[in-house]
XYZ file of C-alpha atoms in Angstrom:
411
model
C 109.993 139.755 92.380
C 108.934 135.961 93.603
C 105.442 135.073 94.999
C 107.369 134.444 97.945
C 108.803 138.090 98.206
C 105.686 139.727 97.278
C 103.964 137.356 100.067
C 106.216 138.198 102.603
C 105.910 141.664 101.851
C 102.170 141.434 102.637
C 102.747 140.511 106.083
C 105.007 143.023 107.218
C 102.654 145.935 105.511
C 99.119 144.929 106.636
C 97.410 148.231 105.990
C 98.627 149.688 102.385
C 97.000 153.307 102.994
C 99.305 154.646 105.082
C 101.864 156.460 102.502
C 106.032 156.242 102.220
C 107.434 156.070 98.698
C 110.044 153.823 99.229
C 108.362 151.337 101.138
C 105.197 151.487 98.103
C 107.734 151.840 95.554
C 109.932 149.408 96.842
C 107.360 146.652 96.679
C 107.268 146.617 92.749
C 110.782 148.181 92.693
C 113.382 145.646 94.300
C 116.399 145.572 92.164
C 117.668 142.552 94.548
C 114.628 141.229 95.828
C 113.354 141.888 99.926
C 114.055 140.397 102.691
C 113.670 140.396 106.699
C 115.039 139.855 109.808
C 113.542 137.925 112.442
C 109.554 137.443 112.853
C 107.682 138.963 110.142
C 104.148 139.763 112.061
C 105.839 142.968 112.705
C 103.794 143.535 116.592
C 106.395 145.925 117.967
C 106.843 147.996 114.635
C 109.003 147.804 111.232
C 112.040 149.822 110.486
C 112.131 149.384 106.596
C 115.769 150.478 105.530
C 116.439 151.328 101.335
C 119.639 149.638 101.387
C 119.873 151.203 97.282
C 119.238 154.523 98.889
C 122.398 153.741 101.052
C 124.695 152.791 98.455
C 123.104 155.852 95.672
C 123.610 158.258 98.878
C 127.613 156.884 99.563
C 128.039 156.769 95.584
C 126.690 160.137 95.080
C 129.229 161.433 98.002
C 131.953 160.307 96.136
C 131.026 161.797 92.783
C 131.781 165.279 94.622
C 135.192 164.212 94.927
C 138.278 164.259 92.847
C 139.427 161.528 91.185
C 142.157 160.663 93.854
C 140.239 161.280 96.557
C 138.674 157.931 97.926
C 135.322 157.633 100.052
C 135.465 155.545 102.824
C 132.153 154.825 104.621
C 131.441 154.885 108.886
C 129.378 152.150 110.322
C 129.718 152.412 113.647
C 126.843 151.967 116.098
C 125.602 149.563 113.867
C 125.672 151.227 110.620
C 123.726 154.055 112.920
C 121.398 151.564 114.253
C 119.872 150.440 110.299
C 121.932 147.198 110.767
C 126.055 147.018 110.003
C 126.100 143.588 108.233
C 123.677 144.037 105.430
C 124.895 147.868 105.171
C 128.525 147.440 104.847
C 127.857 144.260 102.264
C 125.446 146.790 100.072
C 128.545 149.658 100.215
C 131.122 146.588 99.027
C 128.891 146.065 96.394
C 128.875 149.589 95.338
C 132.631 150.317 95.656
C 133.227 151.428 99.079
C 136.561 149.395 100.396
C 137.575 151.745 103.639
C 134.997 151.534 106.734
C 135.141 153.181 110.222
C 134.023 151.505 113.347
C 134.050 152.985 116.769
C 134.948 149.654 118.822
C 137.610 146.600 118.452
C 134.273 144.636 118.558
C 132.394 146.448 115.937
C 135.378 146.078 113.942
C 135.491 142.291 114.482
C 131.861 141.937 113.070
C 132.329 143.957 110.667
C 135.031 141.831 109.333
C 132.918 139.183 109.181
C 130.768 140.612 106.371
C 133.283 142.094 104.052
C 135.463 140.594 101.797
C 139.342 140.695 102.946
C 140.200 143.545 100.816
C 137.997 145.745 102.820
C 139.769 148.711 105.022
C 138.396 148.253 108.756
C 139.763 151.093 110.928
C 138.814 151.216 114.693
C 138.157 155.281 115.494
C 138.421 154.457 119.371
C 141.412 152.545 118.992
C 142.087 149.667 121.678
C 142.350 149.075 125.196
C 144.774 146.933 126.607
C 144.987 143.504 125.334
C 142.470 144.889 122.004
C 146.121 145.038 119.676
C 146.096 141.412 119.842
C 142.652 141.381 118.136
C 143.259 143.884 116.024
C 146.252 142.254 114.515
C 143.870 138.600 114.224
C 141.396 140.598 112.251
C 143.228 142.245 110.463
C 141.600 145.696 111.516
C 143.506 149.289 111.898
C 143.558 150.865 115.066
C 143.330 154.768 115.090
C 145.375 155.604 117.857
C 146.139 158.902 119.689
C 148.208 158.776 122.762
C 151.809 157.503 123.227
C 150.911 154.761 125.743
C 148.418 152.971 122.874
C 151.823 153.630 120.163
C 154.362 151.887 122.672
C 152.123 148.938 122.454
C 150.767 148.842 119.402
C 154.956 149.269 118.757
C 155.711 145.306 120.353
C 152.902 143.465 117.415
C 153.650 145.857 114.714
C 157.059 145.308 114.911
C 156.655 141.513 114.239
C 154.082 141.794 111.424
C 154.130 145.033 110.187
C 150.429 145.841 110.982
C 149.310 149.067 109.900
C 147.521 151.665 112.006
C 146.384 155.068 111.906
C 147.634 158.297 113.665
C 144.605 160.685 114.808
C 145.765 164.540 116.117
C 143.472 167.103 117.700
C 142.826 170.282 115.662
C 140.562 171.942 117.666
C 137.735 169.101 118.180
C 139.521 168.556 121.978
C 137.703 164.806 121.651
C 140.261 162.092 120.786
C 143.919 162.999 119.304
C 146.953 163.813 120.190
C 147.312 167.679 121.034
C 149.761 169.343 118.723
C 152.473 169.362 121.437
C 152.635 166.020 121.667
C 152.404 165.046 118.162
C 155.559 167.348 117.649
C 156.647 165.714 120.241
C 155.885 162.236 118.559
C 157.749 163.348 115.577
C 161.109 163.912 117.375
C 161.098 160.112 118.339
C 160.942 159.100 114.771
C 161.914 154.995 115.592
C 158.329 154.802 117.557
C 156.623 156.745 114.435
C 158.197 154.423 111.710
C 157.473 151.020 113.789
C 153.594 151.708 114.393
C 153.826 151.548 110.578
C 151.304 153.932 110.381
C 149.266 154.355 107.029
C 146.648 156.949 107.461
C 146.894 160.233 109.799
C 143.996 161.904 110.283
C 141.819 164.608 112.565
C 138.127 165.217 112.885
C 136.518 168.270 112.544
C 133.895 169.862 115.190
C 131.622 172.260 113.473
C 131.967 171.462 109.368
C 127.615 171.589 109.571
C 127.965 175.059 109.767
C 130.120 176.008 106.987
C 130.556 179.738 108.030
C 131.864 178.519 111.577
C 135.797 179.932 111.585
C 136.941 176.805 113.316
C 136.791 175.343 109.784
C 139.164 177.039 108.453
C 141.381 177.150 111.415
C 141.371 173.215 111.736
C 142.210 172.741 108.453
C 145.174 175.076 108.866
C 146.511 173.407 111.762
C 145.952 169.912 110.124
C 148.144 171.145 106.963
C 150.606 172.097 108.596
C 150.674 168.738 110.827
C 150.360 167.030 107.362
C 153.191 168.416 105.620
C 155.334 167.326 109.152
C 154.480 163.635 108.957
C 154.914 163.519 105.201
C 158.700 164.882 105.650
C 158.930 161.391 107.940
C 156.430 158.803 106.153
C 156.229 160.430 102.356
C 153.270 157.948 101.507
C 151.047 158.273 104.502
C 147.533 158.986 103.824
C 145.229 161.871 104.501
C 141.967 162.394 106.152
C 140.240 165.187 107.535
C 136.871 165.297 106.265
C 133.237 163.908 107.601
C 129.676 164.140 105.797
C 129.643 167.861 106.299
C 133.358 168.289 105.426
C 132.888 167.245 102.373
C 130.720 169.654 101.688
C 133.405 172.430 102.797
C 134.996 171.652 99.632
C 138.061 169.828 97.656
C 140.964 171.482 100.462
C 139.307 169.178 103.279
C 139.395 166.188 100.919
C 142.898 165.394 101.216
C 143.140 161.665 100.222
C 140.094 159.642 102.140
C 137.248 161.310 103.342
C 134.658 159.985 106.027
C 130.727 160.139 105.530
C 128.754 158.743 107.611
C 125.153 159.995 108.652
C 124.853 161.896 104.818
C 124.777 158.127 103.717
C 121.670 157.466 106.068
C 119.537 160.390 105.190
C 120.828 163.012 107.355
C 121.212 166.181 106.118
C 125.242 166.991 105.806
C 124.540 171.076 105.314
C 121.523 171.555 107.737
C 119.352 174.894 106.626
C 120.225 174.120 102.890
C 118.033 171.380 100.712
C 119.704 167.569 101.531
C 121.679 166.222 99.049
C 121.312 162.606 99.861
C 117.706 160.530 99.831
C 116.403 159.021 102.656
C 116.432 155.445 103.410
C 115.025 154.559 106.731
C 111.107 154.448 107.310
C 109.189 153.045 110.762
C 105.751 152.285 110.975
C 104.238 151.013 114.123
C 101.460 149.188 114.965
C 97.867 150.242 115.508
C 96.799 148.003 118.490
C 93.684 149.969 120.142
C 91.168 152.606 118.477
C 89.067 154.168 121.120
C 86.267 156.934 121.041
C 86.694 159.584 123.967
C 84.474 162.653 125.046
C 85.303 166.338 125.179
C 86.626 166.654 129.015
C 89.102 163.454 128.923
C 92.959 163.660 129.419
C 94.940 161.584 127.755
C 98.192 159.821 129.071
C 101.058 160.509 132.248
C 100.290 164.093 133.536
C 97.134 164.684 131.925
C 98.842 166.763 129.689
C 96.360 166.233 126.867
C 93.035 167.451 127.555
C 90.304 166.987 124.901
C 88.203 169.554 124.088
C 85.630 167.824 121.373
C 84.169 164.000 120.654
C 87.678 162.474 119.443
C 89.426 159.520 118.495
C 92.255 158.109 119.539
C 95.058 155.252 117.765
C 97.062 153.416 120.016
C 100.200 151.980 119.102
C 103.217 149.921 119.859
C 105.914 151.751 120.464
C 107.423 154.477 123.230
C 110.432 156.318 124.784
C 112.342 152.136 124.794
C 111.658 152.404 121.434
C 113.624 155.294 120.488
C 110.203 157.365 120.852
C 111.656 160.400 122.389
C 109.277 161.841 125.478
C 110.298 165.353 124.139
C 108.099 164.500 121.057
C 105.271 164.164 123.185
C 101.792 166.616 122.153
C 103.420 167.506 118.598
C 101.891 166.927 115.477
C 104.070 163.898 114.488
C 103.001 160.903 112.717
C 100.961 159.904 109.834
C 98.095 158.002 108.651
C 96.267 157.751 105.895
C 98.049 160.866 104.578
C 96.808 163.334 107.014
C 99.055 164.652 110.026
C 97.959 163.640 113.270
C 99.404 164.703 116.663
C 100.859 162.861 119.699
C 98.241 162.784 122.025
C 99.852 163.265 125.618
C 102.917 162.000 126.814
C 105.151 159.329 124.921
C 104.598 156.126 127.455
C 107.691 153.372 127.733
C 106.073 151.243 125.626
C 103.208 153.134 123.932
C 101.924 156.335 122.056
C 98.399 158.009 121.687
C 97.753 159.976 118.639
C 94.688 161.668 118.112
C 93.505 160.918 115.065
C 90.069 162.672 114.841
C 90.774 164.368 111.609
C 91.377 160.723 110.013
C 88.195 160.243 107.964
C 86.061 157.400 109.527
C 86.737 155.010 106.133
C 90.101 155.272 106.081
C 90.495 154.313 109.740
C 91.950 151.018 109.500
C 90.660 147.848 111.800
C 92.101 147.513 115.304
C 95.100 145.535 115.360
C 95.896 145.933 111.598
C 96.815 149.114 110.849
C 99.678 151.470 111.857
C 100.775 154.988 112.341
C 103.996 156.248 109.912
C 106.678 157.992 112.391
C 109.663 158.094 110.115
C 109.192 158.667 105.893
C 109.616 160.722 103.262
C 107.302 163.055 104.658
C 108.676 162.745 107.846
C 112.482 162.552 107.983
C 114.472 161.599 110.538
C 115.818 165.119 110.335
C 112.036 166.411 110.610
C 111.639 164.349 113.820
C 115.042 165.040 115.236
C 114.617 168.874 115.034
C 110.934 168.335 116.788
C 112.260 166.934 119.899
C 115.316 169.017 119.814
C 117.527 166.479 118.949
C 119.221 165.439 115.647
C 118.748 162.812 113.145
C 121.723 161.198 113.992
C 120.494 160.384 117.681
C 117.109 159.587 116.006
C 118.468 156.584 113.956
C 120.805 155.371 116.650
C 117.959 155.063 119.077
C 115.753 152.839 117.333
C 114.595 149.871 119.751
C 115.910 146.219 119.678
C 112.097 145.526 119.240
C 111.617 146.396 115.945
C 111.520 144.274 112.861
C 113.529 145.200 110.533
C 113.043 144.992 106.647
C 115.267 145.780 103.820
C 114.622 146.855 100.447
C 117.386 147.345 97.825
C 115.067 149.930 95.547
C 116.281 150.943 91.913
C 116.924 154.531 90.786
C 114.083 156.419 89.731
């Protein structure tokens, strides 16, 4: 790594005792170098993202897989908030060449970072006047009603621009319903000039992998499958997200789907995660205070304090993706030692109390900070303490934070 890397790297981590593997390891460990976006004194907090985490995580996915079985890779929401651009580049790298984005307008940045070989397919599929766009970026609307066929129909017809065909198998989200794809398959003309190239279906309960809907959506989607193959022999089949995979080969079919297993989440909740985590946040220290047995601490006064404590201060609340459900758990670390929110999660600010800290390894007001998402605390960890999941934990990180990359080596 450059004196210029290692110098930046300073800055962002001012106090080096507070603990995370990847962000230690990835200091002496960069297999591309690090780098940063926007300003590097870090005051609102850093969201450090192990982009060779990412691509090990999507690359040990597709290991599970048979060898005609490709893995695609979802980046919607941003990549799930961890930053779509330098994600989707790292996944390139590593082999990935068929991405999901929610939005026309995802899809159109998207295509801006990958090469033109890359697979962009648009899960919400367009609104009027969005098959225009599609078509000019070259991206693959997923679409699921007849009205968005008839029109995609009038530009496909001229340039042969692909899309994909999404049914409902028991998700009752997007899709057609099975009626109406039957129905669909009677008016063969409209199927043949969408050109479609992938038909697919989502499932709605593949974390639980005793759940009988399994099963009975991947029954219904067979037997959809084998329909549309008697009309288009060489369409393409997809069924399976992060936890599907784990269902086994029969929900493979020809492309699967991962998306939060490649950010740390936990595809097979209950069971030890098969994928590493990438994403750590650290936020600022910016007031130590000394407080006597008696005091409440924050909105409410839900906090009372019942001994001579101390309290850390830092940057960061509920607009940060800080949910107020978190609020008076034991969340957060420093110095390696577990200390609890103190009181309510403010807007823009959280109180831990940090009495058990040893005074010496209390860093300096204004220079320190307070570990909220690690190793030691996954985003899985802090998802299931505020009764949400990890996936709403990544996606709800705050515009304020920095955020650094790391592309770490294998261990």
């Amino acid at each position: 790594m450059s004196e210029a890397s290692e110098s930046k790297i300073e800055r962002l981590q001012t106090d080096r005792r507070i603990p995370g593997k990847a962000v230690a390891e990835g200091q002496s460990n960069c297999a591309s170098g690090c780098y940063g976006e926007g300003d590097s004194s870090a005051r609102y907090g850093t969201v450090t993202v192990d982009l060779g985490a990412i691509q090990r995580n999507w690359q040990s996915l597709r290991r599970t897989l048979n060898s005609d079985t490709e893995c695609g890779a979802v980046i919607k929401a941003n990549a799930y908030g961890l930053g779509a651009g330098p994600v989707s580049r790292v996944l390139y790298a590593g082999g990935c060449r068929s991405y999901f984005v929610a939005t026309v307008d995802e899809g159109i940045t998207a295509r801006r970072h990958l090469e033109a070989s890359a697979e962009i397919y648009v899960l919400g599929g367009f609104r009027p006047g969005g098959e225009i766009d599609c078509v000019t970026h070259r991206l693959i609307p997923v679409l699921f009603t007849l009205e968005q066929m008839h029109c995609w129909r009038s530009v496909s017809s001229r340039n042969q621009a692909p899309c994909a065909i999404k049914i409902d198998t028991g998700m009752t989200r997007l899709g057609l319903d099975v009626e109406m794809f039957y129905h669909l398959c009677q008016e063969r003309q409209l199927l043949l000039e969408c050109h479609p190239t992938l038909f697919m279906s989502h499932l709605a309960c593949a974390d639980d992998s005793s759940h009988p809907q399994n099963m009975s959506q991947l029954q219904c989607f067979q037997r959809a499958a084998k329909l549309i193959r008697s009309l288009i022999p060489g369409i393409r089949l997809s069924l399976a997200n992060s936890s599907g995979i784990c269902l086994g080969t029969d929900w493979h079919f020809d492309l699967v789907r991962p998306g939060a297993a490649i950010y740390g989440v936990n595809p097979q909740p209950g069971k030890a995660n098969i994928v590493e985590h990438v994403v750590q946040l650290h936020l600022p220290i910016i007031q130590v205070r000394d407080i006597r047995p008696g005091a409440s601490v924050g909105y409410g006064a839900t906090y009372k304090v019942a001994r001579p404590s101390r309290l850390a201060v830092v940057m960061g609340g509920y607009a940060d993706g800080i949910h107020r459900t978190l609020g008076n758990r034991r969340l957060g670390l420093l110095a390696g030692i577990q200390v609890p929110v103190a009181g309510r999660i403010s807007m823009d600010s959280t109180s831990f109390d940090i009495t058990e800290v040893p005074s010496e390894q209390v860093p300096e007001e204004g220079r320190g900070s307070i570990q909220l998402l690690g190793d030691q605390l996954t985003v899985d960890d802090v998802g299931a303490a505020g009764g949400t999941l990890g996936y709403e934990v990544l996606t709800s990180l705050g515009d304020r934070y920095q955020h650094r990359y790391i592309n770490s080596v294998a261990d």
